[in-house]
Short mmCIF file of C-alpha atoms and ligand atoms in Angstrom, two decimals:
data_model
loop_
_atom_site.label_atom_id
_atom_site.label_comp_id
_atom_site.label_asym_id
_atom_site.label_seq_id
_atom_site.Cartn_x
_atom_site.Cartn_y
_atom_site.Cartn_z
CA UNK A 29 0.00 0.00 0.00
CA UNK A 30 1.40 3.42 -0.87
CA UNK A 31 0.83 6.74 0.86
CA UNK A 32 -2.53 7.21 -0.86
CA UNK A 33 -4.11 3.76 -0.47
CA UNK A 34 -3.92 3.76 3.34
CA UNK A 35 -5.96 6.97 3.84
CA UNK A 36 -8.26 5.90 1.00
CA UNK A 37 -8.99 2.63 2.78
CA UNK A 38 -9.63 4.58 5.99
CA UNK A 39 -12.06 7.05 4.37
CA UNK A 40 -13.91 4.36 2.41
CA UNK A 41 -14.36 2.26 5.54
CA UNK A 42 -15.53 5.21 7.62
CA UNK A 43 -18.02 6.28 4.95
CA UNK A 44 -19.39 2.76 4.61
CA UNK A 45 -19.94 2.63 8.38
CA UNK A 46 -21.64 6.04 8.17
CA UNK A 47 -23.84 4.86 5.29
CA UNK A 48 -25.12 1.93 7.34
CA UNK A 49 -25.33 3.69 10.71
CA UNK A 50 -26.66 7.17 9.71
CA UNK A 51 -30.35 6.15 9.83
CA UNK A 52 -29.89 4.04 12.99
CA UNK A 53 -28.31 7.01 14.79
CA UNK A 54 -30.96 9.37 13.35
CA UNK A 55 -28.25 11.40 11.63
CA UNK A 56 -30.12 11.44 8.32
CA UNK A 57 -33.15 9.63 6.93
CA UNK A 58 -36.58 10.17 5.42
CA UNK A 59 -39.27 8.70 7.64
CA UNK A 60 -42.21 7.55 5.50
CA UNK A 61 -44.37 6.99 8.57
CA UNK A 62 -43.94 10.65 9.63
CA UNK A 63 -43.65 12.05 6.09
CA UNK A 64 -40.53 14.18 6.61
CA UNK A 65 -36.73 14.07 6.81
CA UNK A 66 -34.89 13.63 10.09
CA UNK A 67 -31.56 15.40 10.41
CA UNK A 68 -29.37 14.97 13.49
CA UNK A 69 -32.35 13.68 15.48
CA UNK A 70 -34.57 16.66 14.62
CA UNK A 71 -37.54 16.73 12.24
CA UNK A 72 -36.65 18.59 9.06
CA UNK A 73 -39.90 19.83 7.54
CA UNK A 74 -40.61 22.67 5.14
CA UNK A 75 -43.25 24.00 7.56
CA UNK A 76 -45.31 25.56 4.77
CA UNK A 77 -48.44 27.31 5.94
CA UNK A 78 -50.89 28.45 3.25
CA UNK A 79 -52.16 31.21 5.54
CA UNK A 80 -48.73 32.81 5.81
CA UNK A 81 -47.07 32.93 2.35
CA UNK A 82 -44.14 35.13 3.49
CA UNK A 83 -43.15 32.72 6.26
CA UNK A 84 -43.59 29.77 3.87
CA UNK A 85 -41.38 31.36 1.19
CA UNK A 86 -38.57 31.99 3.68
CA UNK A 87 -38.83 28.41 4.96
CA UNK A 88 -38.75 27.05 1.41
CA UNK A 89 -35.58 28.99 0.67
CA UNK A 90 -33.81 28.29 3.97
CA UNK A 91 -34.86 24.66 4.45
CA UNK A 92 -34.91 23.41 0.84
CA UNK A 93 -33.18 25.58 -1.77
CA UNK A 94 -30.16 26.70 0.28
CA UNK A 95 -29.18 23.23 1.62
CA UNK A 96 -29.68 21.75 -1.86
CA UNK A 97 -27.62 24.52 -3.47
CA UNK A 98 -24.90 24.04 -0.85
CA UNK A 99 -24.64 20.27 -1.45
CA UNK A 100 -24.71 20.67 -5.25
CA UNK A 101 -22.27 23.60 -5.12
CA UNK A 102 -19.70 21.76 -2.98
CA UNK A 103 -20.14 18.60 -5.11
CA UNK A 104 -19.67 20.58 -8.32
CA UNK A 105 -16.55 22.34 -7.00
CA UNK A 106 -14.93 19.08 -5.87
CA UNK A 107 -15.79 17.43 -9.22
CA UNK A 108 -14.44 20.40 -11.19
CA UNK A 109 -11.08 20.12 -9.44
CA UNK A 110 -10.79 16.44 -8.55
CA UNK A 111 -13.24 14.54 -10.78
CA UNK A 112 -14.92 11.45 -9.36
CA UNK A 113 -13.18 11.89 -6.04
CA UNK A 114 -16.35 10.90 -4.17
CA UNK A 115 -16.51 7.59 -6.12
CA UNK A 116 -12.94 6.54 -5.40
CA UNK A 117 -12.63 7.79 -1.84
CA UNK A 118 -16.07 7.52 -0.25
CA UNK A 119 -18.75 5.76 -2.27
CA UNK A 120 -20.12 2.65 -0.48
CA UNK A 121 -20.98 1.07 -3.84
CA UNK A 122 -17.45 1.43 -5.21
CA UNK A 123 -16.05 -0.12 -2.02
CA UNK A 124 -18.11 -3.23 -2.75
CA UNK A 125 -16.97 -3.16 -6.40
CA UNK A 126 -13.32 -3.25 -5.30
CA UNK A 127 -13.88 -6.06 -2.79
CA UNK A 128 -15.75 -8.26 -5.30
CA UNK A 129 -13.18 -7.56 -8.05
CA UNK A 130 -10.43 -8.68 -5.73
CA UNK A 131 -12.23 -11.86 -4.64
CA UNK A 132 -13.26 -12.80 -8.19
CA UNK A 133 -9.66 -12.49 -9.28
CA UNK A 134 -8.66 -14.85 -6.49
CA UNK A 135 -11.31 -17.31 -7.65
CA UNK A 136 -10.89 -17.17 -11.43
CA UNK A 137 -7.87 -15.03 -12.32
CA UNK A 138 -10.25 -12.41 -13.74
CA UNK A 139 -11.66 -9.44 -11.81
CA UNK A 140 -14.99 -9.62 -13.64
CA UNK A 141 -16.99 -12.33 -15.41
CA UNK A 142 -16.84 -10.31 -18.63
CA UNK A 143 -13.04 -10.18 -18.86
CA UNK A 144 -11.87 -12.43 -21.71
CA UNK A 145 -8.32 -13.28 -20.62
CA UNK A 146 -7.03 -14.14 -17.18
CA UNK A 147 -4.62 -11.66 -15.64
CA UNK A 148 -1.02 -12.81 -15.04
CA UNK A 149 -0.53 -14.75 -11.81
CA UNK A 150 2.75 -12.94 -11.23
CA UNK A 151 2.82 -9.32 -12.34
CA UNK A 152 5.60 -6.81 -13.02
CA UNK A 153 4.48 -4.75 -10.01
CA UNK A 154 5.07 -7.70 -7.67
CA UNK A 155 1.41 -8.65 -7.25
CA UNK A 156 1.12 -12.44 -7.09
CA UNK A 157 -2.31 -14.07 -7.12
CA UNK A 158 -2.85 -17.78 -7.75
CA UNK A 159 -6.56 -18.45 -8.23
CA UNK A 160 -8.37 -21.19 -6.31
CA UNK A 161 -11.82 -22.46 -7.27
CA UNK A 162 -12.98 -22.67 -3.64
CA UNK A 163 -12.76 -18.89 -3.50
CA UNK A 164 -16.02 -18.81 -5.49
CA UNK A 165 -17.78 -19.74 -2.25
CA UNK A 166 -16.34 -16.61 -0.64
CA UNK A 167 -17.37 -14.55 -3.68
CA UNK A 168 -20.95 -15.82 -3.39
CA UNK A 169 -21.14 -15.23 0.38
CA UNK A 170 -19.65 -11.73 0.04
CA UNK A 171 -22.06 -10.75 -2.74
CA UNK A 172 -24.98 -12.06 -0.69
CA UNK A 173 -23.80 -10.31 2.47
CA UNK A 174 -23.40 -6.90 0.84
CA UNK A 175 -26.65 -7.26 -1.14
CA UNK A 176 -28.69 -7.91 2.02
CA UNK A 177 -26.79 -5.26 4.00
CA UNK A 178 -27.43 -2.69 1.27
CA UNK A 179 -31.10 -3.68 0.98
CA UNK A 180 -31.74 -3.44 4.73
CA UNK A 181 -29.78 -0.17 4.96
CA UNK A 182 -31.83 1.36 2.14
CA UNK A 183 -35.05 0.34 3.88
CA UNK A 184 -33.80 1.83 7.14
CA UNK A 185 -33.54 5.21 5.39
CA UNK A 186 -37.32 5.03 4.82
CA UNK A 187 -38.81 3.27 7.85
CA UNK A 188 -37.92 3.50 11.58
CA UNK A 189 -34.47 1.86 11.44
CA UNK A 190 -34.48 0.25 14.87
CA UNK A 191 -37.75 -1.53 14.01
CA UNK A 192 -36.33 -2.72 10.69
CA UNK A 193 -33.13 -4.11 12.21
CA UNK A 194 -34.93 -5.62 15.24
CA UNK A 195 -37.49 -7.31 12.94
CA UNK A 196 -34.69 -8.64 10.76
CA UNK A 197 -32.68 -10.03 13.67
CA UNK A 198 -35.78 -11.67 15.17
CA UNK A 199 -36.75 -13.03 11.73
CA UNK A 200 -40.06 -11.15 11.96
CA UNK A 201 -39.98 -8.73 9.04
CA UNK A 202 -43.47 -7.55 8.09
CA UNK A 203 -44.82 -8.64 4.69
CA UNK A 204 -43.92 -5.34 3.00
CA UNK A 205 -40.51 -5.18 4.66
CA UNK A 206 -39.83 -8.74 3.49
CA UNK A 207 -40.87 -7.93 -0.09
CA UNK A 208 -38.64 -4.83 -0.16
CA UNK A 209 -35.59 -6.54 1.34
CA UNK A 210 -36.10 -9.67 -0.79
CA UNK A 211 -36.54 -7.83 -4.10
CA UNK A 212 -33.73 -5.34 -3.42
CA UNK A 213 -31.37 -8.17 -2.38
CA UNK A 214 -32.06 -10.12 -5.59
CA UNK A 215 -31.52 -7.04 -7.77
CA UNK A 216 -28.34 -6.09 -5.91
CA UNK A 217 -27.01 -9.64 -6.13
CA UNK A 218 -27.43 -9.53 -9.92
CA UNK A 219 -25.90 -6.06 -10.08
CA UNK A 220 -22.90 -6.85 -7.85
CA UNK A 221 -22.23 -10.09 -9.74
CA UNK A 222 -22.77 -9.03 -13.35
CA UNK A 223 -23.12 -5.30 -13.76
CA UNK A 224 -21.30 -3.44 -11.00
CA UNK A 225 -18.96 -1.61 -13.42
CA UNK A 226 -21.81 -0.92 -15.82
CA UNK A 227 -23.72 0.75 -12.99
CA UNK A 228 -20.71 2.91 -12.02
CA UNK A 229 -20.15 3.90 -15.64
CA UNK A 230 -23.64 4.63 -16.90
CA UNK A 231 -26.22 3.92 -14.18
CA UNK A 232 -25.21 6.23 -11.37
CA UNK A 233 -26.37 9.85 -11.64
CA UNK A 234 -23.87 10.97 -8.98
CA UNK A 235 -20.96 9.47 -10.94
CA UNK A 236 -22.18 10.90 -14.25
CA UNK A 237 -22.60 14.37 -12.69
CA UNK A 238 -19.00 14.30 -11.42
CA UNK A 239 -17.56 13.03 -14.71
CA UNK A 240 -19.36 15.61 -16.85
CA UNK A 241 -18.16 18.51 -14.68
CA UNK A 242 -14.62 17.09 -14.54
CA UNK A 243 -14.45 16.80 -18.34
CA UNK A 244 -15.17 20.53 -18.58
CA UNK A 245 -11.98 21.43 -16.69
CA UNK A 246 -8.86 20.60 -18.71
CA UNK A 247 -6.67 21.47 -15.72
CA UNK A 248 -8.38 19.20 -13.20
CA UNK A 249 -6.54 16.44 -11.36
CA UNK A 250 -5.93 13.51 -13.70
CA UNK A 251 -3.63 10.51 -14.12
CA UNK A 252 -0.67 11.84 -16.12
CA UNK A 253 1.63 9.65 -18.21
CA UNK A 254 5.33 10.49 -18.60
CA UNK A 255 5.47 9.91 -22.35
CA UNK A 256 9.19 10.77 -22.52
CA UNK A 257 9.86 7.49 -20.71
CA UNK A 258 7.21 5.41 -22.50
CA UNK A 259 9.84 2.87 -23.62
CA UNK A 260 9.91 1.57 -20.02
CA UNK A 261 6.43 0.10 -20.59
CA UNK A 262 7.85 -2.37 -23.14
CA UNK A 263 9.27 -4.42 -20.26
CA UNK A 264 6.07 -4.35 -18.22
CA UNK A 265 2.93 -6.51 -18.38
CA UNK A 266 0.53 -3.52 -18.12
CA UNK A 267 0.30 -3.82 -14.37
CA UNK A 268 -1.45 -0.44 -14.25
CA UNK A 269 -4.34 -1.79 -16.36
CA UNK A 270 -4.61 -4.95 -14.27
CA UNK A 271 -4.83 -2.81 -11.12
CA UNK A 272 -7.63 -0.52 -12.32
CA UNK A 273 -10.93 -1.34 -10.54
CA UNK A 274 -12.86 0.39 -13.35
CA UNK A 275 -11.08 -1.69 -16.01
CA UNK A 276 -9.64 1.42 -17.72
CA UNK A 277 -6.35 1.87 -19.54
CA UNK A 278 -4.64 4.54 -17.43
CA UNK A 279 -2.16 5.60 -20.11
CA UNK A 280 -5.01 6.80 -22.31
CA UNK A 281 -6.19 10.37 -22.84
CA UNK A 282 -8.70 11.89 -20.43
CA UNK A 283 -11.65 11.48 -22.84
CA UNK A 284 -11.22 7.71 -22.65
CA UNK A 285 -10.88 7.88 -18.87
CA UNK A 286 -14.32 9.45 -18.41
CA UNK A 287 -15.14 7.15 -15.48
CA UNK A 288 -11.79 7.35 -13.66
CA UNK A 289 -12.43 7.43 -9.91
CA UNK A 290 -9.09 8.96 -8.87
CA UNK A 291 -8.38 5.84 -6.82
CA UNK A 292 -4.70 5.86 -7.88
CA UNK A 293 -4.40 2.07 -7.92
CA UNK A 294 -2.72 2.41 -11.33
CA UNK A 295 -0.22 4.90 -9.93
CA UNK A 296 0.58 2.52 -7.08
CA UNK A 297 1.12 -0.34 -9.56
CA UNK A 298 3.51 1.71 -11.68
CA UNK A 299 5.37 2.92 -8.59
CA UNK A 300 5.96 -0.72 -7.66
CA UNK A 301 7.07 -1.63 -11.20
CA UNK A 302 9.72 1.10 -11.17
CA UNK A 303 10.72 0.95 -7.53
CA UNK A 304 13.27 -1.82 -8.02
CA UNK A 305 15.11 0.31 -10.57
CA UNK A 306 14.98 3.30 -8.23
CA UNK A 307 12.99 5.15 -10.91
CA UNK A 308 9.82 7.18 -10.46
CA UNK A 309 6.42 6.04 -11.65
CA UNK A 310 5.46 6.88 -15.22
CA UNK A 311 1.93 7.44 -14.00
CA UNK A 312 1.45 10.27 -11.55
CA UNK A 313 -1.44 12.51 -10.58
CA UNK A 314 -1.07 15.88 -12.30
CA UNK A 315 -3.14 19.06 -12.45
CA UNK A 316 -2.96 22.62 -13.80
CA UNK A 317 -0.84 23.05 -16.95
CA UNK A 318 0.56 19.52 -16.48
CA UNK A 319 -2.95 18.08 -16.97
CA UNK A 320 -3.27 19.66 -20.43
CA UNK A 321 -1.16 16.90 -21.96
CA UNK A 322 -3.85 14.27 -21.44
CA UNK A 323 -6.82 16.62 -21.52
CA UNK A 324 -6.47 18.25 -24.92
CA UNK A 325 -7.46 16.88 -28.28
CA UNK A 326 -3.99 17.05 -29.84
CA UNK A 327 -2.55 14.63 -27.28
CA UNK A 328 0.48 12.88 -28.76
CA UNK A 329 1.05 15.45 -31.51
CA UNK A 330 2.45 18.10 -29.16
CA UNK A 331 5.79 17.96 -27.35
CA UNK A 332 5.62 15.65 -24.35
CA UNK A 333 4.54 17.08 -21.03
CA UNK A 334 7.33 19.13 -19.34
CA UNK A 335 9.64 17.03 -17.18
CA UNK A 336 8.99 19.17 -14.09
CA UNK A 337 5.39 17.92 -14.08
CA UNK A 338 6.52 14.57 -12.69
CA UNK A 339 8.06 13.93 -9.29
CA UNK A 340 11.65 12.73 -9.72
CA UNK A 341 11.20 10.11 -7.01
CA UNK A 342 8.00 8.74 -5.54
CA UNK A 343 7.16 9.98 -2.09
CA UNK A 344 6.13 6.82 -0.26
S1 SF4 B 414 2.70 2.87 -17.09
FE1 SF4 B 414 3.88 1.74 -15.52
S2 SF4 B 414 2.57 0.02 -14.88
FE2 SF4 B 414 1.72 0.84 -16.82
S3 SF4 B 414 2.65 -0.41 -18.44
FE3 SF4 B 414 3.98 1.40 -18.17
S4 SF4 B 414 5.53 0.75 -16.66
FE4 SF4 B 414 3.84 -0.75 -16.55
S1 SF4 B 415 -7.34 4.89 -14.17
FE1 SF4 B 415 -6.17 4.74 -12.26
S2 SF4 B 415 -7.06 6.32 -10.92
FE2 SF4 B 415 -8.53 5.96 -12.60
S3 SF4 B 415 -9.94 4.40 -11.83
FE3 SF4 B 415 -8.32 3.31 -12.92
S4 SF4 B 415 -6.78 2.80 -11.33
FE4 SF4 B 415 -8.14 4.38 -10.48
#
């Protein structure tokens, strides 16, 4: 693990715990039985009174438009500068994607069922994974576990969470609760098994929103490729591509990296490939003028990105 993957693991874990526990702790949820949001234990209603339009207008602005504008504004600013940072560093769905990728590779040699060729068992970056068929059992149990956990968590955002969890643990879910948890678990099992990348790429509005804003900023943080040293790649087995949880090719231009989650797994792989030679990674996160090399249309026809855009030695 390099200097980035440790904090990333920390933040992803913390956010997953928050995702599951927020409704239970009454931090945030929408209670269908009461018909309003609950925020930090307090009812969050619009409090609109037809008899007092002035009061209602102020409430609408302060309790609906301003919080929404704040969330969208902060999200847009982060996406403009850092792209899908939320996906790679916080998203509870992407955390599951990474776990299942890793387990599937240990079961079959391929991180997804759709991958045609198996990845090398021993890679240039030092990663060594020898698949075992019995790992499929762990894949199945993990998919099932996260599908049910997600389904129950989603329900707990809508109904009193303590009732939902207590009913589940006692095996006494009501008919409607059972239908919701059952149907959502089946759909999530299919999605986690077959279409988890597809969902991240095209199915998630939050991811799409971040990618579209990021594409508009040519100077935003992006994976840069030191083209002046591209010959080094000839002796490598594309460890960066094998490491990418989104199955991207990290040496490509930004347009083809539309769904990059800024997870930096590719950077870590390249750091490991070059570490033995005491050389820096060819892939490094760049921004500002250094990002123009991969962001502009004439990529490859202009002089390579200036040497000072890349760190001479990796900070580990
Ligand atoms: S960029 Fe790094 S990890 Fe990727 S193929 Fe080249 S040397 Fe290997
Ligand atoms: S290209 Fe690199 S930073 Fe982007 S998703 Fe793939 S591994 Fe993560």
